[in-house]
Short mmCIF file of C-alpha atoms and ligand atoms in Angstrom, two decimals:
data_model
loop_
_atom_site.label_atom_id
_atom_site.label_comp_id
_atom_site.label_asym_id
_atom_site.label_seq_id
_atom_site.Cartn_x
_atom_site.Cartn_y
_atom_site.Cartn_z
CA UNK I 1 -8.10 27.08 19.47
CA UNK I 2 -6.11 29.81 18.17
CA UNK I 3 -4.94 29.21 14.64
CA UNK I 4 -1.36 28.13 13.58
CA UNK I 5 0.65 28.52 10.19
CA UNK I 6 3.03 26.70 9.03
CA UNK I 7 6.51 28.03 9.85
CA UNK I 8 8.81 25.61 8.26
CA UNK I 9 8.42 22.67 5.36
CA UNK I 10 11.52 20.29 5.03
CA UNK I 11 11.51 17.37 3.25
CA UNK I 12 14.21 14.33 4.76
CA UNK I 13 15.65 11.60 2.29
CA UNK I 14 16.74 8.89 3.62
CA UNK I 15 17.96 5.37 3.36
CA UNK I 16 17.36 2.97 6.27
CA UNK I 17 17.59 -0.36 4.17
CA UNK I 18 15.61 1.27 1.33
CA UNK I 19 14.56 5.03 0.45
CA UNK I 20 11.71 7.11 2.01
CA UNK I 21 10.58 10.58 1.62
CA UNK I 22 9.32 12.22 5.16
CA UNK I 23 8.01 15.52 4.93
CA UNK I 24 8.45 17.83 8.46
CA UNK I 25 5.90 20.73 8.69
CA UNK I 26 6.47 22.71 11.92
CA UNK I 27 3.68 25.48 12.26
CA UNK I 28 4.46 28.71 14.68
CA UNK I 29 3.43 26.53 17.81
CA UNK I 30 6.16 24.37 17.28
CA UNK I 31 3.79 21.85 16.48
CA UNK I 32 5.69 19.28 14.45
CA UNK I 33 3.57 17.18 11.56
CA UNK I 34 4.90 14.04 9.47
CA UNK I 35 4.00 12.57 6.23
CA UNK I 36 5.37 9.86 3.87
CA UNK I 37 6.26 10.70 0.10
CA UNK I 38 7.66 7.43 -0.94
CA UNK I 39 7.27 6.53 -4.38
CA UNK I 40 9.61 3.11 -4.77
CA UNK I 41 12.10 3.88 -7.20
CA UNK I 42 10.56 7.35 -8.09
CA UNK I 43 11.18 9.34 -4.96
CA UNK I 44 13.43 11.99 -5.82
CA UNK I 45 10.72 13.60 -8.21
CA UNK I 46 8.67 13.60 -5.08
CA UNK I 47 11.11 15.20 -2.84
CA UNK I 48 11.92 17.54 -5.84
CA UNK I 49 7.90 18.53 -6.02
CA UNK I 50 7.55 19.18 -2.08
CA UNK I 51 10.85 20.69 -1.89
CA UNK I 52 10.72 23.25 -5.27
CA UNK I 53 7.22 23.25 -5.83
CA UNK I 54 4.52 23.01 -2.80
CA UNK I 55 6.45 24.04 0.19
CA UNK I 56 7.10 27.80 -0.80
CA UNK I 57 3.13 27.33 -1.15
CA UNK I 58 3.32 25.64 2.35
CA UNK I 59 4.96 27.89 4.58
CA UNK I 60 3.07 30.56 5.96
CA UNK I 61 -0.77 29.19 5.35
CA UNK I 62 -3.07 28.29 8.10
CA UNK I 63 -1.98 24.58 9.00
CA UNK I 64 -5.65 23.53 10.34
CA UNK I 65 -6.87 24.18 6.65
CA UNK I 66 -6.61 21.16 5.45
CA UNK I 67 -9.42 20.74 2.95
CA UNK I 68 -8.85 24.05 1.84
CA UNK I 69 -5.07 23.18 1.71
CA UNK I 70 -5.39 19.90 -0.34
CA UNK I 71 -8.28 21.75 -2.86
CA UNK I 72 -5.58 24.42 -3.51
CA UNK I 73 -2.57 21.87 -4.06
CA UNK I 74 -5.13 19.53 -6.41
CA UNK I 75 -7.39 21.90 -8.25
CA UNK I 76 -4.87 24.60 -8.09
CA UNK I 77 -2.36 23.29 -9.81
CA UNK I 78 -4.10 23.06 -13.13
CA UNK I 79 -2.07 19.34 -13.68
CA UNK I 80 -3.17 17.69 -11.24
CA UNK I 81 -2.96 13.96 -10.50
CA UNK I 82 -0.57 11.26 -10.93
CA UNK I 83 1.86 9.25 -8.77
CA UNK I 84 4.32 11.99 -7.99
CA UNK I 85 1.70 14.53 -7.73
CA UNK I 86 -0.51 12.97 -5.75
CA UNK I 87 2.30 11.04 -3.20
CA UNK I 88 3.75 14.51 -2.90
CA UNK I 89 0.25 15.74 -1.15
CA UNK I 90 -0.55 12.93 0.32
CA UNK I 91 2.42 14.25 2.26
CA UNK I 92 1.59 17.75 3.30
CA UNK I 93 -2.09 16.17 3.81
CA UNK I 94 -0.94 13.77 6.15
CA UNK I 95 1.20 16.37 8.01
CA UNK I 96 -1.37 18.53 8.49
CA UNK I 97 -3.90 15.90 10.23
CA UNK I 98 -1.01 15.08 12.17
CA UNK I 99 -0.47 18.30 13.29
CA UNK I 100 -4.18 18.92 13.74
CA UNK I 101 -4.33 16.46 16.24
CA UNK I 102 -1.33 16.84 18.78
CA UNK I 103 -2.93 20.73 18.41
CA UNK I 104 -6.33 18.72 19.91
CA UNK I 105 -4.49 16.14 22.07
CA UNK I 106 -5.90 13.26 20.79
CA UNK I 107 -5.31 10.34 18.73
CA UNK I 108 -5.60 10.97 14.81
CA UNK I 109 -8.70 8.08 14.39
CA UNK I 110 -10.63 10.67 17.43
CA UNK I 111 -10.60 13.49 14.57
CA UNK I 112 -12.24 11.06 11.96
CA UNK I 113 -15.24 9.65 14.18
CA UNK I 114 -13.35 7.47 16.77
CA UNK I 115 -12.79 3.60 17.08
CA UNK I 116 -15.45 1.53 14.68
CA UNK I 117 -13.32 -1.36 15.75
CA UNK I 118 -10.79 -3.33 18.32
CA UNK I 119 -8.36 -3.33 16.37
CA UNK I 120 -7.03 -3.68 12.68
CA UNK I 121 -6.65 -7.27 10.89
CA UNK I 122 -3.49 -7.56 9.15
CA UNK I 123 -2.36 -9.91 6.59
CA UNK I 124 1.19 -11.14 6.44
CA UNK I 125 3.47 -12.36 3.34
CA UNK I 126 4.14 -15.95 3.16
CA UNK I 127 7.05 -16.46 0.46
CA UNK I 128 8.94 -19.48 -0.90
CA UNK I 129 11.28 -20.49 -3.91
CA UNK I 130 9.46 -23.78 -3.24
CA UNK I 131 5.72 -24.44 -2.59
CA UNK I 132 7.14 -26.64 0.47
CA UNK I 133 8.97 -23.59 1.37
CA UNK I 134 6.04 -21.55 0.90
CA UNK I 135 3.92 -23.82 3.71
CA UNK I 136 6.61 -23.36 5.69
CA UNK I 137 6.67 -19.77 5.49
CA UNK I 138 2.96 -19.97 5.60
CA UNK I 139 2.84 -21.78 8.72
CA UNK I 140 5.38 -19.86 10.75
CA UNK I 141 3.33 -16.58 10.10
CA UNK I 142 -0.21 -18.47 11.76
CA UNK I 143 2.15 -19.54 14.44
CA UNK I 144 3.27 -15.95 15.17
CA UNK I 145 -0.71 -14.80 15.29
CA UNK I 146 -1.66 -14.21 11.48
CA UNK I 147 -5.03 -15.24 10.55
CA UNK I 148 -4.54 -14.30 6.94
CA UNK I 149 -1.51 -14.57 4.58
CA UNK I 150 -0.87 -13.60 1.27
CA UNK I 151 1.25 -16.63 -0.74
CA UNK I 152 3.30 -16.54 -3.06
CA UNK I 153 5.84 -18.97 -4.73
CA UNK I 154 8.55 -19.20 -7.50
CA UNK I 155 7.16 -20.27 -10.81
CA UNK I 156 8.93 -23.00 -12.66
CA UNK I 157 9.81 -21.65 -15.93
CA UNK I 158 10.16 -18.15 -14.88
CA UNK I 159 12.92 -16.28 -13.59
CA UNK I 160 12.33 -13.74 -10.89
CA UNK I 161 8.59 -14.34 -9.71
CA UNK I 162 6.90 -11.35 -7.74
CA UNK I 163 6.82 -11.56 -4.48
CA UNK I 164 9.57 -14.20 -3.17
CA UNK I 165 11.89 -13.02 -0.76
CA UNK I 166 15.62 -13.49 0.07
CA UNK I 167 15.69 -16.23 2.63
CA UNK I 168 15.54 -15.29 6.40
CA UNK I 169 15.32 -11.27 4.93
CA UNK I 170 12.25 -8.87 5.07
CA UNK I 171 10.20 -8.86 1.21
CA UNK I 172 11.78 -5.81 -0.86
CA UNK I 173 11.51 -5.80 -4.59
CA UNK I 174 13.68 -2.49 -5.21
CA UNK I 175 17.15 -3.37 -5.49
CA UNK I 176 20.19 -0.85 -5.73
CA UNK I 177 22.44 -0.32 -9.05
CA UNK I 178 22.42 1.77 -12.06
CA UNK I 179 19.74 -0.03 -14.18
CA UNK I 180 16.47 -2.35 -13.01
CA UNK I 181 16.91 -6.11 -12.31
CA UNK I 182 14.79 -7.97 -15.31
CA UNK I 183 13.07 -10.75 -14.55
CA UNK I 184 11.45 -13.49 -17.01
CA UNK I 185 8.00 -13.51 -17.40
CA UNK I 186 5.80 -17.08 -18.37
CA UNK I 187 1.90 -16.66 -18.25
CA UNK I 188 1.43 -20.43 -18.78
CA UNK I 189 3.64 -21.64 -16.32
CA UNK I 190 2.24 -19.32 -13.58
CA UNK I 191 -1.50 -20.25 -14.68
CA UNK I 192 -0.75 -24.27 -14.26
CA UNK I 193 1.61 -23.55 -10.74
CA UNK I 194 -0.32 -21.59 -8.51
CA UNK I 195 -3.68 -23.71 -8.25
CA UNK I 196 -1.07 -25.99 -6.85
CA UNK I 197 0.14 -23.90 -4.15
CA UNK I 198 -3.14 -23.19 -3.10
CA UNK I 199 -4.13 -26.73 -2.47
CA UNK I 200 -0.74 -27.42 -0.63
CA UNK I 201 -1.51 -24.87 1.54
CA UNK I 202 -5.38 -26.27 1.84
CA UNK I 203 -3.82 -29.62 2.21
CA UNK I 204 -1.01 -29.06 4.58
CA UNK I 205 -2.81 -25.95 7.06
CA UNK I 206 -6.35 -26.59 6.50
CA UNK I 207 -9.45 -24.11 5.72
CA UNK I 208 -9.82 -22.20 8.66
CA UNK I 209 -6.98 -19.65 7.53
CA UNK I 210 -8.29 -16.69 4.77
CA UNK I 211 -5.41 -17.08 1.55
CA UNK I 212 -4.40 -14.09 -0.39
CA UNK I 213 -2.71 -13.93 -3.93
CA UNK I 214 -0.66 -10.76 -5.68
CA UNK I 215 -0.96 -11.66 -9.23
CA UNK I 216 0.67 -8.25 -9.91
CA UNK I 217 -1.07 -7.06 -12.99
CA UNK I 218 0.45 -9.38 -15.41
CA UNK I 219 -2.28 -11.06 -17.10
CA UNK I 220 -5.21 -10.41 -19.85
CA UNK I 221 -9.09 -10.71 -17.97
CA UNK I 222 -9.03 -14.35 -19.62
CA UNK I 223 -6.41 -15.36 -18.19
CA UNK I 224 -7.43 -13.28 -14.90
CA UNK I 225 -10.76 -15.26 -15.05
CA UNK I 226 -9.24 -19.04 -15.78
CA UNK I 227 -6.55 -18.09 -12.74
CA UNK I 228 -9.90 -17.50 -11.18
CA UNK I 229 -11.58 -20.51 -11.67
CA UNK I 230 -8.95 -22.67 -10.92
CA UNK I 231 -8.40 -21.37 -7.43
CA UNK I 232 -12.06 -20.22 -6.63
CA UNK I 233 -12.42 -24.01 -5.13
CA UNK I 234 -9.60 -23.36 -2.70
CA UNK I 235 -12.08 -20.44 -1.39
CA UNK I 236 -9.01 -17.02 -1.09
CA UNK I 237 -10.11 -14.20 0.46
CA UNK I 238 -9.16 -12.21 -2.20
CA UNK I 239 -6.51 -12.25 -5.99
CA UNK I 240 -5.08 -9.09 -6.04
CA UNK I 241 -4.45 -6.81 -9.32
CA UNK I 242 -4.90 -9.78 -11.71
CA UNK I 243 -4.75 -7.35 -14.33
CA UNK I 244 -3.00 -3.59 -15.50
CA UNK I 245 -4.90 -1.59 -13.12
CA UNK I 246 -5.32 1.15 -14.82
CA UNK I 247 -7.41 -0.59 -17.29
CA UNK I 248 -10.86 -0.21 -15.14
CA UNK I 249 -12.96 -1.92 -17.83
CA UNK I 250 -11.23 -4.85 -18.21
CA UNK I 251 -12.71 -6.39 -14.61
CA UNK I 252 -15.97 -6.56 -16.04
CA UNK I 253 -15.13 -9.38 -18.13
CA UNK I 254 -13.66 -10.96 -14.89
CA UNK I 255 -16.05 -10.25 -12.77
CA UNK I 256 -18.50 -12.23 -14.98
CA UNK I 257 -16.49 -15.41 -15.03
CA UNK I 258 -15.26 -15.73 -11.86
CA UNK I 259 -16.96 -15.59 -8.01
CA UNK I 260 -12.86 -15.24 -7.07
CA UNK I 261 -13.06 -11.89 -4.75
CA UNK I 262 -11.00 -9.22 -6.08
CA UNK I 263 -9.18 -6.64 -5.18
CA UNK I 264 -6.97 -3.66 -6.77
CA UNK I 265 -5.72 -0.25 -6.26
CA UNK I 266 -2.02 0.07 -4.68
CA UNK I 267 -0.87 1.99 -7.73
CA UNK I 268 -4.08 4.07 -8.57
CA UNK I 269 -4.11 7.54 -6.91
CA UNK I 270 -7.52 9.01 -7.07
CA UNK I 271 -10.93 8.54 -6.81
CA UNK I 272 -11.46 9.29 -10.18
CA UNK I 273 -9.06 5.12 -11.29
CA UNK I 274 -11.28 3.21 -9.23
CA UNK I 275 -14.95 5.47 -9.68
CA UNK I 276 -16.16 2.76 -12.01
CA UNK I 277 -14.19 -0.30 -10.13
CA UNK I 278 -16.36 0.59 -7.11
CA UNK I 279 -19.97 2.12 -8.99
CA UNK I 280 -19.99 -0.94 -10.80
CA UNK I 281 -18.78 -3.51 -8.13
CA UNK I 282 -15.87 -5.01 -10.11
CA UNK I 283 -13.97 -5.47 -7.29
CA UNK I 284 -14.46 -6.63 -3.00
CA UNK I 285 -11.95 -4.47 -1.79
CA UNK I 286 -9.84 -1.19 -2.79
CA UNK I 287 -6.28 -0.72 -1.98
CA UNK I 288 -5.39 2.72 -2.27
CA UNK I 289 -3.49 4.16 0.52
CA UNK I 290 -2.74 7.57 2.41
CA UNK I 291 0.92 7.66 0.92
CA UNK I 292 -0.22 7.53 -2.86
CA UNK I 293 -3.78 8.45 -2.99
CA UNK I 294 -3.58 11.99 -1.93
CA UNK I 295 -3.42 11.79 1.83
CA UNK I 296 -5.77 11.05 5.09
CA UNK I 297 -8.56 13.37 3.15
CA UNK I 298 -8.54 11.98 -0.37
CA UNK I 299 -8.50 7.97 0.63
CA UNK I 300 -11.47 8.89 2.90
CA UNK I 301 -13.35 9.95 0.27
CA UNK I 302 -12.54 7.00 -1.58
CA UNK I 303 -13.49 4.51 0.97
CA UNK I 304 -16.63 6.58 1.64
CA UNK I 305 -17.58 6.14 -2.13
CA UNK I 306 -17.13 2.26 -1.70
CA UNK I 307 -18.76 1.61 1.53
CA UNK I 308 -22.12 3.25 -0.49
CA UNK I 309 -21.64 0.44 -3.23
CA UNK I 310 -20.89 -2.53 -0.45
CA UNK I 311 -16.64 -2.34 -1.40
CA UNK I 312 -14.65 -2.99 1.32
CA UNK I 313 -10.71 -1.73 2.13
CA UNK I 314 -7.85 -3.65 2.37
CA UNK I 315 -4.70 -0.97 1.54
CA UNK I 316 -1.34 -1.46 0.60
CA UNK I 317 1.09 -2.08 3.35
CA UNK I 318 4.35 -3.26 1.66
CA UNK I 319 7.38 -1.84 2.88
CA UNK I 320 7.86 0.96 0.69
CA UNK I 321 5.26 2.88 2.94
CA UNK I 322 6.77 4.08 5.93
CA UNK I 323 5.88 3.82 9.19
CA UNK I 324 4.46 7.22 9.04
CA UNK I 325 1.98 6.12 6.44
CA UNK I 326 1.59 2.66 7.85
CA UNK I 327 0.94 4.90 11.39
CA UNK I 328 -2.13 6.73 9.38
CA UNK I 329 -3.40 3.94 7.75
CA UNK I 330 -3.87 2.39 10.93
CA UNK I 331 -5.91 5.50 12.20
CA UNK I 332 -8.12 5.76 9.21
CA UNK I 333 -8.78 1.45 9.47
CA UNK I 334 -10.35 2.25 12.39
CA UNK I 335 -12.57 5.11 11.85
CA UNK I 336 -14.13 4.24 8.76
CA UNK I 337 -17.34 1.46 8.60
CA UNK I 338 -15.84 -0.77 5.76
CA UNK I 339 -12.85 -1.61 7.04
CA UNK I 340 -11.78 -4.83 5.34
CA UNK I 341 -7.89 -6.02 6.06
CA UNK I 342 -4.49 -4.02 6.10
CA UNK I 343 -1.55 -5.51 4.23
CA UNK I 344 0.95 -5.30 6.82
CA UNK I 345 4.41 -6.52 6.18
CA UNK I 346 7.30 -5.53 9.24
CA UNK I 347 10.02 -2.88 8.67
CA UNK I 348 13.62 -3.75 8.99
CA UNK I 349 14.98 -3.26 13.09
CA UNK I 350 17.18 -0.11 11.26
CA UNK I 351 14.02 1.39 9.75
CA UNK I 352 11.90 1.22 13.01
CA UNK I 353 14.85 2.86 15.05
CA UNK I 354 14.69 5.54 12.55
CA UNK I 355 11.16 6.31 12.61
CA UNK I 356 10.07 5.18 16.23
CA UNK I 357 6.23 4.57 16.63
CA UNK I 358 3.80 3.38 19.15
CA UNK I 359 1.54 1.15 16.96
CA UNK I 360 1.87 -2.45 17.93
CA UNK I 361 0.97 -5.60 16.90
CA UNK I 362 -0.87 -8.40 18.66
CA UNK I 363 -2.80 -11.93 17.94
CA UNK I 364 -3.04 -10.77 14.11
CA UNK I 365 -4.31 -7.51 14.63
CA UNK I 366 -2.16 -4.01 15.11
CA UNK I 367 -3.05 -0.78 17.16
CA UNK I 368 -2.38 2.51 16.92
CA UNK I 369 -0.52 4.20 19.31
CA UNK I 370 -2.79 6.39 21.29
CA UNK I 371 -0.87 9.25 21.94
CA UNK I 372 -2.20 12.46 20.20
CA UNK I 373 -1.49 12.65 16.61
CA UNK I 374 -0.19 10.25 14.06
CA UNK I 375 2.14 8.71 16.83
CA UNK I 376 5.13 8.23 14.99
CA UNK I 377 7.70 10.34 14.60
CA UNK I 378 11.46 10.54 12.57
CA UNK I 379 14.83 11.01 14.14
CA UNK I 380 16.46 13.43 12.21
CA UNK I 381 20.50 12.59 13.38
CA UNK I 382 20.17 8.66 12.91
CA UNK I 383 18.06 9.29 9.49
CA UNK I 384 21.11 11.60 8.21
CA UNK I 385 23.84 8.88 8.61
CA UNK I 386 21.47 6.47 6.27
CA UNK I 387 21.62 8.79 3.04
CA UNK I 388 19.67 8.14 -0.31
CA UNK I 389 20.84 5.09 -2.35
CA UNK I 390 19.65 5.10 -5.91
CA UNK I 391 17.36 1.51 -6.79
CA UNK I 392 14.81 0.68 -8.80
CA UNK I 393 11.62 -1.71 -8.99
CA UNK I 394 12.71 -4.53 -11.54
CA UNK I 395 11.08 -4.71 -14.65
CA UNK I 396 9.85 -8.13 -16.06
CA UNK I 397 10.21 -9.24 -19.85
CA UNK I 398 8.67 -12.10 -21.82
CA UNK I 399 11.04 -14.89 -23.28
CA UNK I 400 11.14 -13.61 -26.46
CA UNK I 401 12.28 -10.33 -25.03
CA UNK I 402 8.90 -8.27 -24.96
CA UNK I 403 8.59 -5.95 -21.78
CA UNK I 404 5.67 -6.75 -19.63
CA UNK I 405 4.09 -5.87 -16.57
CA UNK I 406 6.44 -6.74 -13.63
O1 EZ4 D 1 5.22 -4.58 -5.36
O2 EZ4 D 1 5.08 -2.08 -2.83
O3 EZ4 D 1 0.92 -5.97 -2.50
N1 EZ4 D 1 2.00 -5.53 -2.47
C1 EZ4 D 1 2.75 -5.23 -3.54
C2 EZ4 D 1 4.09 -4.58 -3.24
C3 EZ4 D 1 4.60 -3.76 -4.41
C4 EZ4 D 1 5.59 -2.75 -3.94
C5 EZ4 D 1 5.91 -1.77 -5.06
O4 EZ4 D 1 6.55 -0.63 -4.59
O5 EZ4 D 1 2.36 -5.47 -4.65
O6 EZ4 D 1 5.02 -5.52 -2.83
CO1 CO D 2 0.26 -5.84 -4.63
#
């Protein structure tokens, strides 16, 4: 196949019921590629970095490159790393695999070994203010096909809990204005509340269905490993980020008090914040993702790493990743060998109609589309009549004031 450069980078803000950042590369062809550069209340730095700062680099260069591409945008830039940096290629990397394979006329997961699987096991989001609410919730999801559901439930004694959605509205933790919502943080509360959720849920639904749990980084590894304990009889399938994850060390102390599985990673960007997570076998399951770890390339490497130490996947899927990245997820969940679960939680009906896709789901599971490439694409006319609206992730304080991990 004759080779292609890249013609034209633009990068589209938009606002469909919350901000993304697409990136459009069109090579000489007229080969059109997508990626996602969302970074929840941060994405303005990322559409300033593509836009000022890698797509005069872009534009030009050989778009089937792509290692070559991403080595140059990484090692190349002499600061390399972090969330913006490393959203921003996950972009242009995700375009250019895109791109790569509408050029070959096949479905992206052909290009990365074909199917290893049938299809990709999802997780949904059960939510409540109530844990009666949260069964509810809970229940309604197995009834539409999930086999495995993340809960989550108000806390008594806290204001603001993660992970509790409007009623009746899709889960969204960014919220518009000029400053963050705070929320009010209580460790003890949440330690002696949420072994009770899990055996409502036991009680009520039975033991057949596989429980998740989003602490959301806000406690020390003791209280990580009593949160453990206390729910380990209620056998979940996995407590997510139970503490800061950038602090790799502290899940050894965990790991040695608690047969809880555990898994981390939606806010660490390279291989480099999880090497001794997976080396040492801290955690079951890594949760990096195409959007924030670099792109199609980089979060292959990473789940190659962990399948050699027995660590399975099970990446971020909230709804701050677009469909684009949600689209190459999906691709790279079925290529690799240790596949373990996708977070999936559904756009809004105004966000799908602005980035239409051909990935499905069915029975629990979702597919890819099988046309060639990522199989998603954006439209550009409906996108520009849903402009950027500034928001913000909230931030969560303690009682006496203190900020702490939200
Ligand atoms: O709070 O995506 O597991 N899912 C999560 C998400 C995150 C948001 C942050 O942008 O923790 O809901
Ligand atoms: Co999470």
């Amino acid at each position: 196949m004759a080779p292609v450069r890249i013609a034209e980078a633009r990068v589209i803000v938009c606002s469909p019921d919350r901000n993304f950042v697409t990136l459009k590369l069109t090579t000489d062809d007229g080969t059109v590629g997508w990626g996602d550069g969302t970074l929840n209340g941060r994405e303005l730095a990322v559409a300033s970095y593509l836009t000022d700062h890698l797509s005069p680099l872009l534009v030009g260069r050989e778009a089937g490159r792509i290692e070559d591409t991403w080595q140059y945008l990484y090692r190349g830039a002499y600061w390399r790393g972090g969330p913006v940096g490393m959203t921003a290629l996950g972009a242009v990397d995700t375009a250019l695999w895109d791109i790569k394979a509408k050029r070959a006329g096949v479905p992206l997961y052909e290009l990365l070994g074909g199917r290893s699987r049938d299809g990709i096991r999802v997780y949904g989001h059960a939510t409540g203010a109530t844990i009666p609410d949260t069964v509810a919730d809970t229940r309604r999801l197995m009834e539409a096909g999930f086999s495995a559901i993340r809960i989550q439930t108000d806390t008594p004694g806290t204001q603001g809990a993660y992970g509790v959605s409007v009623p009746g509205q899709v889960y969204d933790p960014s919220a518009g204005g000029h400053l963050p919502q705070e929320t009010v943080w209580h460790t003890p509360s949440y330690l002696r509340h949420t072994p009770t959720l899990f055996e409502a849920v036991r009680e009520e639904l039975g033991w057949e269905l596989d429980l998740l749990h989003d602490v959301h980084h806000r406690l020390s590894p003791r209280e990580a490993a009593q949160l453990g304990r206390s729910v380990e009889r209620f056998n979940p399938f996995w407590l997510e980020d139970p503490t800061p994850a950038e602090d790799q060390t502290a899940y050894r102390y965990i790991r040695a008090q608690t047969t809880a599985p555990l898994a981390t990673g939606e806010v660490l960007n390279s291989i480099w914040g999880v090497q001794t997570l997976i080396t040492e076998r801290l955690v079951d399951y890594v949760r990096a993702t195409v959007v924030h770890a670099g792109g199609v390339t980089h979060l292959r490497r990473i789940f190659d790493l962990a399948h050699l130490y027995g660590v399975r996947t099970g990446s971020h899927g909230a709804t701050d990743l677009s469909p684009v990245s949600l689209a190459a997820a999906l691709h790279l969940d079925l290529a690799i060998p240790n596949f373990g679960i996708q977070e999936y939680m559904a756009h809004t009906a105004l966000t799908d109609r602005v980035f239409p896709h051909g990935y499905r789901f069915a029975d629990g599971y979702l597919h890819p589309a099988d046309e060639p490439g990522l199989g998603v694409h954006l439209d550009e006319d409906l996108a520009a009549h849903h402009p950027y609206e500034r928001a913000y992730l909230p931030v969560a304080r303690l009682r006496d004031g203190t900020v702490h991990d939200w």
